[in-house]
Short mmCIF file of C-alpha atoms and ligand atoms in Angstrom, two decimals:
data_model
loop_
_atom_site.label_atom_id
_atom_site.label_comp_id
_atom_site.label_asym_id
_atom_site.label_seq_id
_atom_site.Cartn_x
_atom_site.Cartn_y
_atom_site.Cartn_z
CA MET A 30 62.04 9.11 14.17
CA LYS A 31 58.34 7.77 14.14
CA PRO A 32 56.54 8.66 11.09
CA THR A 33 52.73 10.02 11.22
CA ILE A 34 50.98 8.04 8.52
CA LEU A 35 47.33 8.34 7.21
CA ALA A 36 46.09 4.81 6.34
CA PHE A 37 43.17 3.70 4.27
CA GLU A 38 41.53 0.12 4.27
CA THR A 39 38.72 -0.44 1.99
CA SER A 40 39.05 -4.22 0.98
CA CYS A 41 35.67 -5.37 1.56
CA ASP A 42 32.88 -3.99 3.44
CA GLU A 43 34.43 -1.41 6.11
CA THR A 44 35.52 1.86 4.96
CA ALA A 45 38.45 2.63 7.51
CA VAL A 46 41.08 5.45 8.24
CA ALA A 47 43.28 5.93 10.61
CA VAL A 48 46.14 8.10 11.78
CA VAL A 49 49.21 6.12 13.09
CA ARG A 50 52.53 7.30 14.62
CA GLY A 51 55.07 4.58 14.77
CA ALA A 52 53.23 1.76 16.51
CA GLU A 53 50.52 3.95 18.06
CA ALA A 54 47.10 4.56 16.74
CA LEU A 55 46.05 8.38 17.18
CA SER A 56 42.82 7.70 15.56
CA ASN A 57 40.95 4.79 13.99
CA VAL A 58 37.45 5.49 12.57
CA LEU A 59 35.32 3.29 10.48
CA SER A 60 32.10 3.23 8.76
CA SER A 61 30.49 -0.40 8.71
CA GLN A 62 28.47 -1.23 5.94
CA VAL A 63 26.93 -4.22 7.43
CA ASP A 64 23.27 -3.16 7.44
CA ALA A 65 23.66 -2.41 3.76
CA HIS A 66 24.79 -6.17 3.14
CA ALA A 67 22.79 -7.87 5.33
CA ARG A 68 19.58 -8.38 3.56
CA PHE A 69 21.39 -9.89 0.62
CA GLY A 70 22.95 -12.60 3.10
CA GLY A 71 26.71 -11.40 2.30
CA VAL A 72 28.86 -8.81 0.83
CA VAL A 73 27.71 -7.09 -2.67
CA PRO A 74 30.97 -5.92 -4.26
CA GLU A 75 29.13 -2.79 -6.26
CA ILE A 76 27.15 -1.50 -3.04
CA ALA A 77 30.68 -1.82 -1.01
CA ALA A 78 32.60 0.37 -3.54
CA ARG A 79 30.01 3.01 -3.70
CA ALA A 80 29.86 3.07 0.02
CA HIS A 81 33.57 3.65 0.36
CA VAL A 82 33.05 6.72 -2.23
CA GLU A 83 30.41 8.02 0.03
CA SER A 84 32.02 8.03 3.46
CA ILE A 85 35.84 7.82 2.64
CA ARG A 86 36.33 11.93 2.68
CA SER A 87 34.11 12.70 5.58
CA LEU A 88 36.21 9.66 7.80
CA THR A 89 39.12 11.35 6.48
CA HIS A 90 38.39 14.46 7.94
CA GLN A 91 37.46 12.75 11.19
CA ALA A 92 40.30 10.76 11.58
CA LEU A 93 42.60 13.53 11.09
CA GLN A 94 40.56 15.89 13.44
CA GLU A 95 40.35 13.01 16.29
CA ALA A 96 44.16 12.54 16.30
CA GLY A 97 44.70 16.16 16.24
CA VAL A 98 47.09 16.12 13.34
CA HIS A 99 46.67 18.56 10.48
CA PRO A 100 47.74 17.21 7.02
CA ASP A 101 50.79 19.21 6.75
CA ASP A 102 52.26 16.92 9.73
CA LEU A 103 51.95 13.90 7.69
CA ASP A 104 55.04 11.81 6.77
CA GLY A 105 53.21 9.21 4.42
CA VAL A 106 50.14 7.49 3.40
CA ALA A 107 49.49 3.72 3.34
CA ALA A 108 46.62 2.05 1.89
CA THR A 109 45.33 -1.58 1.25
CA SER A 110 46.33 -2.85 -2.19
CA GLY A 111 44.91 -6.12 -1.86
CA PRO A 112 43.65 -9.03 -1.57
CA GLY A 113 39.97 -8.18 -1.54
CA LEU A 114 37.20 -6.71 -3.72
CA VAL A 115 39.01 -4.93 -6.72
CA GLY A 116 36.21 -2.09 -6.64
CA ALA A 117 36.65 -1.65 -3.29
CA LEU A 118 40.12 -1.63 -2.97
CA LEU A 119 40.36 0.88 -5.79
CA VAL A 120 38.50 3.33 -3.57
CA GLY A 121 41.01 3.54 -0.87
CA HIS A 122 44.15 2.77 -2.79
CA SER A 123 43.34 5.76 -5.49
CA PHE A 124 42.21 8.19 -2.38
CA GLY A 125 45.23 7.50 -0.56
CA LYS A 126 47.71 7.88 -3.77
CA ALA A 127 45.64 10.99 -4.77
CA THR A 128 46.22 12.40 -1.34
CA ALA A 129 49.97 11.52 -1.03
CA TRP A 130 50.66 12.88 -4.79
CA ALA A 131 48.68 16.13 -3.95
CA ARG A 132 50.69 16.53 -0.65
CA GLN A 133 53.93 15.21 -2.03
CA LEU A 134 54.42 12.56 0.56
CA PRO A 135 55.46 8.95 0.41
CA PHE A 136 53.02 6.34 -0.31
CA VAL A 137 53.10 2.61 0.28
CA GLY A 138 50.68 0.08 -0.68
CA VAL A 139 49.94 -2.53 2.14
CA ASP A 140 48.79 -6.28 2.07
CA HIS A 141 45.78 -6.28 4.13
CA MET A 142 47.01 -9.95 5.67
CA GLU A 143 50.42 -8.26 6.78
CA GLY A 144 47.91 -5.74 8.19
CA HIS A 145 46.45 -8.16 10.08
CA LEU A 146 49.65 -9.55 11.10
CA MET A 147 51.35 -6.43 12.18
CA ALA A 148 48.37 -5.35 14.32
CA PRO A 149 49.58 -6.52 17.61
CA ARG A 150 52.51 -4.10 17.22
CA LEU A 151 49.64 -1.44 17.89
CA GLN A 152 49.25 -2.94 21.95
CA PHE A 153 52.01 -5.20 22.48
CA GLU A 154 55.43 -3.23 22.42
CA GLY A 155 57.75 -6.24 22.07
CA PHE A 156 55.89 -8.09 18.95
CA GLU A 157 58.72 -8.64 16.98
CA PRO A 158 59.77 -11.52 15.14
CA PRO A 159 60.83 -14.78 15.38
CA LEU A 160 56.94 -15.42 15.76
CA VAL A 161 54.19 -17.34 14.35
CA ALA A 162 50.90 -15.75 13.32
CA LEU A 163 47.40 -17.22 12.99
CA LEU A 164 45.39 -15.01 10.52
CA ALA A 165 41.92 -16.11 10.12
CA SER A 166 39.66 -13.73 8.14
CA GLY A 167 36.43 -14.01 6.17
CA GLY A 168 38.83 -14.89 2.74
CA HIS A 169 41.69 -16.37 4.31
CA SER A 170 42.94 -18.48 6.77
CA GLN A 171 46.70 -19.11 7.25
CA ILE A 172 49.53 -19.96 9.83
CA VAL A 173 52.62 -17.88 9.08
CA HIS A 174 56.19 -18.14 10.30
CA VAL A 175 57.78 -14.74 10.78
CA SER A 176 61.45 -14.75 10.88
CA ASP A 177 61.84 -11.00 9.85
CA TRP A 178 59.20 -8.52 9.02
CA GLY A 179 58.63 -9.06 5.29
CA ALA A 180 60.06 -12.65 5.61
CA TYR A 181 57.06 -14.69 5.83
CA GLU A 182 56.50 -18.28 5.28
CA THR A 183 53.23 -19.87 4.96
CA LEU A 184 53.25 -22.90 6.97
CA GLY A 185 49.56 -23.97 6.26
CA HIS A 186 46.53 -22.25 4.84
CA THR A 187 42.78 -23.66 4.21
CA ILE A 188 42.57 -26.07 1.31
CA ASP A 189 38.48 -24.71 1.02
CA ASP A 190 36.46 -22.09 3.10
CA ALA A 191 38.12 -19.82 5.37
CA ALA A 192 37.30 -19.97 8.72
CA GLY A 193 35.38 -16.85 8.64
CA GLU A 194 33.44 -17.86 5.87
CA ALA A 195 32.87 -21.38 7.59
CA PHE A 196 31.43 -19.10 10.51
CA ASP A 197 29.20 -17.37 8.08
CA LYS A 198 28.06 -20.62 6.46
CA LEU A 199 27.32 -22.29 9.68
CA ALA A 200 25.09 -19.05 10.70
CA ARG A 201 23.12 -19.40 7.74
CA VAL A 202 22.59 -23.00 8.32
CA MET A 203 21.33 -22.31 11.82
CA GLY A 204 19.41 -19.71 10.71
CA LEU A 205 21.47 -17.07 12.68
CA GLY A 206 22.20 -13.31 11.20
CA PHE A 207 24.94 -12.29 8.66
CA PRO A 208 27.66 -11.84 9.71
CA GLY A 209 27.68 -15.45 10.81
CA GLY A 210 30.95 -14.83 13.43
CA PRO A 211 29.59 -12.68 15.86
CA ALA A 212 26.39 -14.43 15.63
CA ILE A 213 27.48 -18.08 16.54
CA ASP A 214 29.92 -16.23 19.05
CA LYS A 215 26.91 -14.68 20.83
CA ALA A 216 24.51 -17.79 20.09
CA SER A 217 26.92 -19.96 22.04
CA GLY A 218 27.07 -18.16 24.89
CA GLY A 219 26.11 -20.33 27.78
CA GLY A 220 25.88 -23.49 25.40
CA ASP A 221 28.02 -26.75 25.94
CA PRO A 222 30.76 -27.16 23.34
CA ALA A 223 30.77 -30.83 23.90
CA ALA A 224 27.21 -31.13 23.34
CA VAL A 225 27.55 -32.54 19.80
CA ARG A 226 30.99 -33.97 18.29
CA PHE A 227 31.35 -32.46 14.98
CA PRO A 228 33.98 -33.72 12.48
CA ARG A 229 37.81 -31.95 12.97
CA SER A 230 39.17 -31.28 9.83
CA LEU A 231 42.62 -32.68 8.48
CA PRO A 232 44.18 -34.43 11.48
CA ALA A 233 46.67 -35.64 9.35
CA ARG A 234 48.11 -32.28 8.11
CA PRO A 235 49.81 -30.36 10.94
CA TYR A 236 48.95 -27.04 9.59
CA HIS A 237 46.45 -27.21 6.95
CA PHE A 238 42.40 -26.39 7.39
CA SER A 239 39.59 -27.46 5.70
CA PHE A 240 35.94 -26.28 6.85
CA SER A 241 33.61 -27.05 3.83
CA GLY A 242 32.99 -30.56 5.27
CA LEU A 243 31.54 -28.87 8.91
CA LYS A 244 29.09 -26.82 7.12
CA THR A 245 27.53 -30.09 5.34
CA SER A 246 27.91 -32.13 8.71
CA VAL A 247 26.36 -29.29 10.65
CA ALA A 248 23.49 -28.81 7.93
CA ARG A 249 22.89 -32.78 7.91
CA TYR A 250 22.44 -32.54 11.86
CA VAL A 251 20.34 -29.92 11.92
CA GLU A 252 18.00 -31.65 8.95
CA LYS A 253 17.98 -34.66 10.49
CA ALA A 254 17.16 -33.63 14.24
CA GLN A 255 14.06 -31.81 12.96
CA GLY A 256 12.23 -30.57 16.01
CA ASP A 257 14.30 -32.68 17.98
CA LEU A 258 17.72 -30.20 18.07
CA PRO A 259 19.09 -29.69 21.33
CA PRO A 260 19.05 -26.08 22.33
CA LEU A 261 20.61 -23.73 19.99
CA ALA A 262 23.21 -22.49 21.98
CA ASP A 263 24.67 -25.98 22.49
CA VAL A 264 24.64 -26.57 18.55
CA ALA A 265 26.50 -23.33 18.18
CA ALA A 266 28.96 -23.80 20.65
CA SER A 267 29.84 -27.31 19.46
CA ALA A 268 29.86 -26.05 15.76
CA GLN A 269 32.27 -23.08 16.99
CA GLU A 270 34.16 -25.47 18.72
CA ALA A 271 35.08 -27.55 16.09
CA ILE A 272 36.42 -24.78 14.53
CA VAL A 273 38.19 -23.70 17.48
CA ASP A 274 40.18 -26.91 17.90
CA VAL A 275 41.34 -27.05 14.76
CA LEU A 276 42.69 -23.59 14.82
CA VAL A 277 44.63 -23.75 18.52
CA ASP A 278 45.70 -27.08 17.38
CA LYS A 279 47.53 -26.26 14.25
CA ALA A 280 48.60 -22.97 15.64
CA PHE A 281 50.42 -24.48 18.37
CA ASN A 282 51.75 -27.38 15.99
CA ALA A 283 53.28 -24.48 14.47
CA VAL A 284 54.66 -22.92 17.68
CA ASP A 285 55.99 -26.21 18.44
CA ALA A 286 57.91 -26.87 15.55
CA THR A 287 59.45 -23.65 15.09
CA GLY A 288 60.10 -22.82 18.56
CA ALA A 289 58.69 -19.36 18.36
CA PRO A 290 58.57 -17.74 21.70
CA THR A 291 55.37 -15.73 20.46
CA LEU A 292 51.91 -16.42 18.83
CA GLY A 293 50.24 -13.62 17.19
CA GLY A 294 46.79 -13.10 15.74
CA GLY A 295 44.52 -11.27 13.38
CA GLY A 296 41.88 -11.40 11.22
CA GLY A 297 37.85 -11.18 12.23
CA VAL A 298 37.89 -14.63 13.42
CA LEU A 299 40.19 -13.79 16.18
CA ALA A 300 37.71 -11.75 18.09
CA ASN A 301 35.97 -14.91 18.80
CA ARG A 302 35.41 -15.16 22.94
CA ARG A 303 36.11 -18.98 22.77
CA LEU A 304 39.32 -19.13 20.56
CA ARG A 305 40.62 -16.26 22.47
CA HIS A 306 40.14 -17.90 25.66
CA ARG A 307 41.34 -21.32 24.46
CA LEU A 308 44.30 -19.90 22.77
CA GLY A 309 44.99 -18.27 26.13
CA GLU A 310 45.07 -21.37 27.62
CA GLU A 311 47.89 -23.26 25.81
CA ALA A 312 49.69 -20.20 25.67
CA ASP A 313 49.80 -20.14 29.33
CA LYS A 314 50.55 -24.13 29.43
CA ARG A 315 53.39 -23.93 27.27
CA GLY A 316 54.77 -20.62 28.51
CA VAL A 317 54.53 -19.01 24.94
CA THR A 318 53.52 -15.10 24.91
CA LEU A 319 50.21 -14.57 23.06
CA ALA A 320 49.76 -11.22 21.56
CA LEU A 321 45.97 -10.81 20.54
CA PRO A 322 44.87 -7.15 19.81
CA ASP A 323 41.63 -6.32 20.91
CA PRO A 324 38.82 -7.60 19.14
CA ILE A 325 38.32 -3.97 17.13
CA LEU A 326 41.85 -4.43 16.09
CA CYS A 327 41.45 -7.94 14.92
CA THR A 328 38.32 -7.01 12.38
CA ASP A 329 39.22 -4.93 9.36
CA ASN A 330 40.62 -1.45 10.52
CA ALA A 331 43.00 1.27 9.03
CA ALA A 332 45.14 1.20 12.36
CA MET A 333 46.73 -1.77 11.01
CA ILE A 334 47.47 -0.79 7.68
CA GLY A 335 48.77 2.18 9.45
CA VAL A 336 51.20 0.52 11.42
CA ALA A 337 52.73 -1.81 8.51
CA GLY A 338 52.78 1.48 6.35
CA ALA A 339 54.81 3.58 9.13
CA HIS A 340 57.19 0.64 9.17
CA TRP A 341 57.85 0.32 5.34
CA ILE A 342 58.02 3.80 4.84
CA SER A 343 60.29 4.43 7.63
CA ARG A 344 62.52 1.93 5.65
CA GLY A 345 61.84 3.41 2.36
CA ARG A 346 60.21 0.63 0.81
CA LEU A 347 57.28 2.73 -1.27
CA THR A 348 54.85 1.75 -3.72
CA ASP A 349 55.63 2.79 -7.57
CA TRP A 350 52.91 5.39 -8.28
CA ALA A 351 52.08 2.87 -11.08
CA GLU A 352 51.41 0.29 -9.10
CA ALA A 353 47.79 -1.38 -9.30
CA VAL A 354 45.66 -2.98 -6.85
CA ASP A 355 45.93 -6.71 -6.77
CA PRO A 356 42.68 -8.38 -5.54
CA ALA A 357 44.36 -11.95 -5.26
CA MET A 358 47.54 -10.81 -3.57
CA LEU A 359 49.02 -13.49 -1.68
CA LEU A 360 51.33 -12.74 1.44
O1 KG4 B 407 39.08 -9.60 8.93
P1 KG4 B 407 37.68 -9.71 8.72
O2 KG4 B 407 37.32 -8.60 9.50
O3 KG4 B 407 37.38 -9.32 7.10
C1 KG4 B 407 38.38 -10.07 6.09
O4 KG4 B 407 39.35 -9.78 5.92
O5 KG4 B 407 37.46 -10.90 5.59
O6 KG4 B 407 37.19 -10.83 8.88
C2 KG4 B 407 35.82 -11.16 8.90
C3 KG4 B 407 35.35 -12.62 9.25
C4 KG4 B 407 33.60 -12.74 8.90
O7 KG4 B 407 33.50 -14.06 8.39
C5 KG4 B 407 33.19 -12.95 10.39
O8 KG4 B 407 32.09 -13.64 10.46
C6 KG4 B 407 34.38 -13.28 11.10
O9 KG4 B 407 35.41 -12.46 10.52
N1 KG4 B 407 34.11 -12.91 12.66
C7 KG4 B 407 33.95 -13.75 13.65
C8 KG4 B 407 33.97 -12.90 14.68
N2 KG4 B 407 33.74 -11.75 14.35
C9 KG4 B 407 34.08 -11.58 13.17
N3 KG4 B 407 34.20 -14.81 13.58
C10 KG4 B 407 33.60 -15.74 15.01
N4 KG4 B 407 33.86 -15.17 15.96
C11 KG4 B 407 33.58 -13.56 16.05
N5 KG4 B 407 33.45 -12.97 17.01
ZN1 ZN B 408 40.79 -8.68 7.23
#
């Protein structure tokens, strides 16, 4: 049986609600808070939590309506339980639990990164372990070997900034907007990725990342070049390439070492056009199946929480009513 799940994701600055049946998203709606945070140059936790409170009820009605599902037809409720901002997490988690309790439905708390990990299931029918996943978001970057759902071995992770955080910081250094990932993606259009050779991080460690040095290197370059800078598109494309190179190299190091036939991807950074192109090229060369969901399913959304929730609810793995959110949850 494919359970019909109402899912909530409120770990950061998107209020997201979805209805998922098995691995199919019947609806997937969100309210972005980007404008509310942009003038502060980053996400303000208290503003995020308040905005979730304001929009979660109407988004829930919208998600059910768009899916054509009556609350009586639901089989369960899922909500992100961590990692993320504690106040923000509490809104979706409490709302989800209350909905489940009131309707006597099973409830499962989902790890946000497991949501990103399972998101390809929404679009790729055969997306099943064994596989390797590259997860890169604003708060986390990791390479995970999945031998079974729930059996996750993190082969490598960032030792300082996450890849998305690196994009956001680089955009600030280059005077581009917030969030930085989409801004750099756009600014680098038509630019030459080989115009400036910025350093690649941790070449001696096969699966780990480090991105804080890149920010310093780009800042120094911009400062030194002063008025004599190459076109912005070239600098943006070159900085982006330094991140992309490392992510591609290390993801395929893991694919080679584990012999996994499939590489999945999730997290906002996987929406990056250049990264998607380069991963595609490498996967083709090696005959590896690449499962990258559409960009809208790479950035934060509730359908990914729903597909993970449906998986666990159908296997009877539920969350105790007393369980709290965990802002520092690790996959
Ligand atoms: O997964 P996500 O939506 O939220 C978190 O869980 O953090 O990831 C957000 C991150 C931000 O740092 C944002 O700059 C980055 O993903 N991002 C991108 C792109 N779109 C979003 N980075 C590079 N290129 C993009 N197109
Ligand atoms: Zn995320």
